[in-house]
Amino acid sequence: DLLIPIVKGWCTELANELAGTGVQIHGGMGFIEETGAAQYVRDLRITTIYEGTTGIQANDLIGRKLGRDRGAVMGALILEMHTELDALEGSDAVMRIIKHSTIEAVDRLREATDAILEAFSAGQERALAVAVPYLNLCGFVIGGWLLAKSAAIAVGRRAGAEREFYEAKLATARFYAQQVLPRALALARIVQSGAPSVTES
């Protein structure tokens, strides 16, 4: 239940962003029909709307999922992520980068979750004002955790016959940790201190 709004909201928002990047890659040709890139942008636009907009999904995450158990399930997930990341082998230089970045992001998610719960207990308005950034924060951090786990598997198997495949997995996880996951740090800051700019306007 906890993950449903995160998967729906974050994945569809990110899909729109990635489709837009696809148009950028093709340049002006991406904007016309010959490449097919523009079709993905049109097709994906609806995904953030049907089955509940991103705002609705974020409100569900805050109001129903975190609110109903005072964050107990989210706390258990954060603990699971931290425990698994701490246990990952860190002798490989790239794996150390991935592990460190992901643990930092999980720590920021924990702090942001505490801030959301504190705001929620004082009244839903302040918590809901940063619900979408919180949902996206959850998505980026959970994505980083799963990629870190896949990177650890790749490190252990890249000496075999499928070396190229596992090297690509490791490169993807490193790119995510260094180029994508830092967005979680900014989102955590918004969650922790951005509500007054909405509620006091």
mmCIF file of C-alpha atoms in Angstrom:
data_model
loop_
_atom_site.group_PDB
_atom_site.id
_atom_site.type_symbol
_atom_site.label_atom_id
_atom_site.label_comp_id
_atom_site.label_asym_id
_atom_site.label_seq_id
_atom_site.Cartn_x
_atom_site.Cartn_y
_atom_site.Cartn_z
ATOM 1 C CA ASP A 1 0.000 0.000 0.000
ATOM 2 C CA LEU A 2 2.765 2.443 0.902
ATOM 3 C CA LEU A 3 4.527 2.061 -2.428
ATOM 4 C CA ILE A 4 1.469 2.375 -4.705
ATOM 5 C CA PRO A 5 1.291 6.204 -4.798
ATOM 6 C CA ILE A 6 5.090 6.451 -5.033
ATOM 7 C CA VAL A 7 5.310 4.064 -7.966
ATOM 8 C CA LYS A 8 2.392 5.659 -9.780
ATOM 9 C CA GLY A 9 3.329 9.283 -9.109
ATOM 10 C CA TRP A 10 7.113 9.193 -9.378
ATOM 11 C CA CYS A 11 7.343 6.813 -12.332
ATOM 12 C CA THR A 12 4.867 8.764 -14.439
ATOM 13 C CA GLU A 13 6.469 12.126 -13.630
ATOM 14 C CA LEU A 14 9.899 10.723 -14.492
ATOM 15 C CA ALA A 15 8.575 9.123 -17.674
ATOM 16 C CA ASN A 16 7.432 12.539 -18.885
ATOM 17 C CA GLU A 17 10.834 14.012 -18.100
ATOM 18 C CA LEU A 18 12.644 11.212 -19.925
ATOM 19 C CA ALA A 19 10.396 11.515 -22.962
ATOM 20 C CA GLY A 20 11.182 15.240 -23.067
ATOM 21 C CA THR A 21 14.896 14.400 -22.939
ATOM 22 C CA GLY A 22 14.351 12.063 -25.885
ATOM 23 C CA VAL A 23 13.003 14.976 -27.925
ATOM 24 C CA GLN A 24 16.039 17.051 -26.878
ATOM 25 C CA ILE A 25 18.398 14.312 -28.038
ATOM 26 C CA HIS A 26 16.830 14.386 -31.499
ATOM 27 C CA GLY A 27 16.884 18.186 -31.624
ATOM 28 C CA GLY A 28 14.472 19.771 -34.061
ATOM 29 C CA MET A 29 13.877 16.375 -35.635
ATOM 30 C CA GLY A 30 12.521 15.169 -32.313
ATOM 31 C CA PHE A 31 9.720 17.688 -32.521
ATOM 32 C CA ILE A 32 8.386 16.372 -35.819
ATOM 33 C CA GLU A 33 6.857 13.013 -36.519
ATOM 34 C CA GLU A 34 9.671 11.281 -38.412
ATOM 35 C CA THR A 35 11.608 10.148 -35.322
ATOM 36 C CA GLY A 36 8.609 9.123 -33.223
ATOM 37 C CA ALA A 37 10.063 10.873 -30.159
ATOM 38 C CA ALA A 38 7.237 13.408 -29.970
ATOM 39 C CA GLN A 39 4.653 10.618 -29.899
ATOM 40 C CA TYR A 40 6.087 9.352 -26.607
ATOM 41 C CA VAL A 41 5.730 12.825 -25.104
ATOM 42 C CA ARG A 42 2.058 12.955 -26.124
ATOM 43 C CA ASP A 43 1.342 9.401 -24.982
ATOM 44 C CA LEU A 44 3.028 9.800 -21.607
ATOM 45 C CA ARG A 45 1.422 13.127 -20.713
ATOM 46 C CA ILE A 46 -1.811 11.431 -19.640
ATOM 47 C CA THR A 47 -0.029 9.015 -17.292
ATOM 48 C CA THR A 48 0.396 11.650 -14.583
ATOM 49 C CA ILE A 49 -3.321 12.378 -14.750
ATOM 50 C CA TYR A 50 -5.330 9.167 -15.030
ATOM 51 C CA GLU A 51 -5.783 6.923 -11.976
ATOM 52 C CA GLY A 52 -5.209 10.061 -9.883
ATOM 53 C CA THR A 53 -2.971 13.029 -10.574
ATOM 54 C CA THR A 54 0.443 13.277 -8.954
ATOM 55 C CA GLY A 55 -1.007 15.656 -6.375
ATOM 56 C CA ILE A 56 -3.726 13.162 -5.488
ATOM 57 C CA GLN A 57 -1.164 10.364 -5.210
ATOM 58 C CA ALA A 58 1.032 12.549 -2.996
ATOM 59 C CA ASN A 59 -1.903 13.446 -0.743
ATOM 60 C CA ASP A 60 -2.724 9.731 -0.476
ATOM 61 C CA LEU A 61 0.881 9.013 0.524
ATOM 62 C CA ILE A 62 0.848 11.665 3.242
ATOM 63 C CA GLY A 63 -2.746 11.458 4.461
ATOM 64 C CA ARG A 64 -3.557 7.767 4.224
ATOM 65 C CA LYS A 65 -0.242 5.957 4.180
ATOM 66 C CA LEU A 66 1.918 7.975 6.598
ATOM 67 C CA GLY A 67 -0.956 9.438 8.579
ATOM 68 C CA ARG A 68 -2.689 6.191 9.423
ATOM 69 C CA ASP A 69 0.239 4.602 11.266
ATOM 70 C CA ARG A 70 2.324 7.680 12.141
ATOM 71 C CA GLY A 71 4.950 6.595 9.616
ATOM 72 C CA ALA A 72 5.550 3.110 11.034
ATOM 73 C CA VAL A 73 5.618 1.349 7.654
ATOM 74 C CA MET A 74 7.774 4.053 6.094
ATOM 75 C CA GLY A 75 10.096 3.837 9.089
ATOM 76 C CA ALA A 76 10.378 0.081 8.604
ATOM 77 C CA LEU A 77 11.188 0.563 4.908
ATOM 78 C CA ILE A 78 13.846 3.182 5.700
ATOM 79 C CA LEU A 79 15.383 0.848 8.291
ATOM 80 C CA GLU A 80 15.380 -2.011 5.760
ATOM 81 C CA MET A 81 17.085 0.186 3.157
ATOM 82 C CA HIS A 82 19.725 1.349 5.649
ATOM 83 C CA THR A 83 20.400 -2.170 6.910
ATOM 84 C CA GLU A 84 20.806 -3.590 3.415
ATOM 85 C CA LEU A 85 23.012 -0.716 2.267
ATOM 86 C CA ASP A 86 25.247 -0.995 5.339
ATOM 87 C CA ALA A 87 25.725 -4.688 4.562
ATOM 88 C CA LEU A 88 26.820 -4.135 0.950
ATOM 89 C CA GLU A 89 30.446 -4.966 0.225
ATOM 90 C CA GLY A 90 32.409 -1.743 -0.182
ATOM 91 C CA SER A 91 35.851 -2.827 -1.421
ATOM 92 C CA ASP A 92 35.197 -1.781 -5.024
ATOM 93 C CA ALA A 93 35.814 1.966 -5.575
ATOM 94 C CA VAL A 94 32.690 2.484 -7.695
ATOM 95 C CA MET A 95 30.587 0.493 -5.244
ATOM 96 C CA ARG A 96 31.806 2.730 -2.405
ATOM 97 C CA ILE A 97 30.615 5.804 -4.309
ATOM 98 C CA ILE A 98 27.216 4.254 -4.923
ATOM 99 C CA LYS A 99 26.860 3.024 -1.349
ATOM 100 C CA HIS A 100 27.865 6.357 0.229
ATOM 101 C CA SER A 101 25.551 8.411 -2.010
ATOM 102 C CA THR A 102 22.609 6.129 -1.394
ATOM 103 C CA ILE A 103 23.052 6.000 2.379
ATOM 104 C CA GLU A 104 23.194 9.800 2.417
ATOM 105 C CA ALA A 105 19.920 9.947 0.463
ATOM 106 C CA VAL A 106 18.237 7.451 2.797
ATOM 107 C CA ASP A 107 19.306 9.576 5.764
ATOM 108 C CA ARG A 108 17.748 12.654 4.144
ATOM 109 C CA LEU A 109 14.537 10.686 3.520
ATOM 110 C CA ARG A 110 14.402 9.739 7.195
ATOM 111 C CA GLU A 111 14.825 13.367 8.236
ATOM 112 C CA ALA A 112 12.214 14.529 5.718
ATOM 113 C CA THR A 113 9.793 11.857 6.927
ATOM 114 C CA ASP A 114 10.231 13.060 10.495
ATOM 115 C CA ALA A 115 9.513 16.616 9.318
ATOM 116 C CA ILE A 116 6.369 15.487 7.465
ATOM 117 C CA LEU A 117 5.081 13.609 10.498
ATOM 118 C CA GLU A 118 5.714 16.598 12.756
ATOM 119 C CA ALA A 119 3.897 18.903 10.332
ATOM 120 C CA PHE A 120 1.047 16.408 9.947
ATOM 121 C CA SER A 121 0.519 16.212 13.710
ATOM 122 C CA ALA A 122 0.127 20.005 13.824
ATOM 123 C CA GLY A 123 -2.440 19.960 11.013
ATOM 124 C CA GLN A 124 -2.492 18.452 7.545
ATOM 125 C CA GLU A 125 -2.098 21.737 5.674
ATOM 126 C CA ARG A 126 1.675 22.105 6.132
ATOM 127 C CA ALA A 127 2.356 18.448 5.375
ATOM 128 C CA LEU A 128 0.236 18.456 2.237
ATOM 129 C CA ALA A 129 1.955 21.646 1.018
ATOM 130 C CA VAL A 130 5.107 19.580 0.382
ATOM 131 C CA ALA A 131 3.447 16.272 -0.476
ATOM 132 C CA VAL A 132 4.561 16.143 -4.127
ATOM 133 C CA PRO A 133 8.223 16.872 -3.319
ATOM 134 C CA TYR A 134 8.030 14.195 -0.610
ATOM 135 C CA LEU A 135 6.574 11.635 -3.026
ATOM 136 C CA ASN A 136 9.339 12.363 -5.547
ATOM 137 C CA LEU A 137 11.956 12.197 -2.796
ATOM 138 C CA CYS A 138 10.697 8.729 -1.896
ATOM 139 C CA GLY A 139 10.904 7.638 -5.534
ATOM 140 C CA PHE A 140 14.459 8.853 -6.067
ATOM 141 C CA VAL A 141 15.705 7.284 -2.827
ATOM 142 C CA ILE A 142 13.994 3.935 -3.338
ATOM 143 C CA GLY A 143 15.300 3.874 -6.920
ATOM 144 C CA GLY A 144 18.815 4.503 -5.608
ATOM 145 C CA TRP A 145 18.497 1.720 -3.038
ATOM 146 C CA LEU A 146 17.393 -0.809 -5.660
ATOM 147 C CA LEU A 147 20.164 0.231 -8.049
ATOM 148 C CA ALA A 148 22.751 -0.035 -5.271
ATOM 149 C CA LYS A 149 21.606 -3.596 -4.622
ATOM 150 C CA SER A 150 21.880 -4.414 -8.324
ATOM 151 C CA ALA A 151 25.355 -2.825 -8.419
ATOM 152 C CA ALA A 152 26.516 -5.074 -5.585
ATOM 153 C CA ILE A 153 25.367 -8.105 -7.571
ATOM 154 C CA ALA A 154 27.111 -6.761 -10.681
ATOM 155 C CA VAL A 155 30.417 -6.314 -8.822
ATOM 156 C CA GLY A 156 30.327 -9.946 -7.763
ATOM 157 C CA ARG A 157 29.528 -11.290 -11.231
ATOM 158 C CA ARG A 158 31.414 -9.053 -13.634
ATOM 159 C CA ALA A 159 34.416 -11.374 -13.798
ATOM 160 C CA GLY A 160 32.344 -14.027 -15.572
ATOM 161 C CA ALA A 161 31.227 -14.597 -19.143
ATOM 162 C CA GLU A 162 28.691 -11.760 -19.010
ATOM 163 C CA ARG A 163 31.239 -9.152 -17.922
ATOM 164 C CA GLU A 164 29.987 -6.495 -20.354
ATOM 165 C CA PHE A 165 26.405 -6.846 -19.113
ATOM 166 C CA TYR A 166 27.388 -6.461 -15.460
ATOM 167 C CA GLU A 167 29.786 -3.587 -16.176
ATOM 168 C CA ALA A 168 26.849 -1.783 -17.807
ATOM 169 C CA LYS A 169 24.720 -2.410 -14.704
ATOM 170 C CA LEU A 170 27.446 -0.959 -12.511
ATOM 171 C CA ALA A 171 27.848 2.063 -14.792
ATOM 172 C CA THR A 172 24.100 2.704 -14.678
ATOM 173 C CA ALA A 173 24.049 2.570 -10.884
ATOM 174 C CA ARG A 174 27.034 4.919 -10.686
ATOM 175 C CA PHE A 175 25.410 7.397 -13.074
ATOM 176 C CA TYR A 176 22.226 7.335 -11.011
ATOM 177 C CA ALA A 177 24.138 7.814 -7.754
ATOM 178 C CA GLN A 178 26.153 10.765 -9.066
ATOM 179 C CA GLN A 179 23.776 12.430 -11.546
ATOM 180 C CA VAL A 180 20.224 11.615 -10.425
ATOM 181 C CA LEU A 181 20.220 10.786 -6.720
ATOM 182 C CA PRO A 182 21.534 14.220 -5.622
ATOM 183 C CA ARG A 183 18.097 15.567 -6.561
ATOM 184 C CA ALA A 184 16.877 13.830 -3.410
ATOM 185 C CA LEU A 185 18.941 16.226 -1.303
ATOM 186 C CA ALA A 186 17.179 19.249 -2.776
ATOM 187 C CA LEU A 187 13.764 17.625 -2.411
ATOM 188 C CA ALA A 188 14.484 16.820 1.240
ATOM 189 C CA ARG A 189 15.255 20.470 1.864
ATOM 190 C CA ILE A 190 11.969 21.502 0.254
ATOM 191 C CA VAL A 191 10.069 19.013 2.417
ATOM 192 C CA GLN A 192 11.764 20.219 5.588
ATOM 193 C CA SER A 193 11.437 23.963 5.052
ATOM 194 C CA GLY A 194 9.279 24.741 2.014
ATOM 195 C CA ALA A 195 5.753 24.504 3.394
ATOM 196 C CA PRO A 196 5.450 28.075 4.753
ATOM 197 C CA SER A 197 5.966 29.518 1.259
ATOM 198 C CA VAL A 198 2.735 27.751 0.301
ATOM 199 C CA THR A 199 0.637 27.933 3.442
ATOM 200 C CA GLU A 200 1.465 31.531 4.356
ATOM 201 C CA SER A 201 0.985 32.960 0.853
#
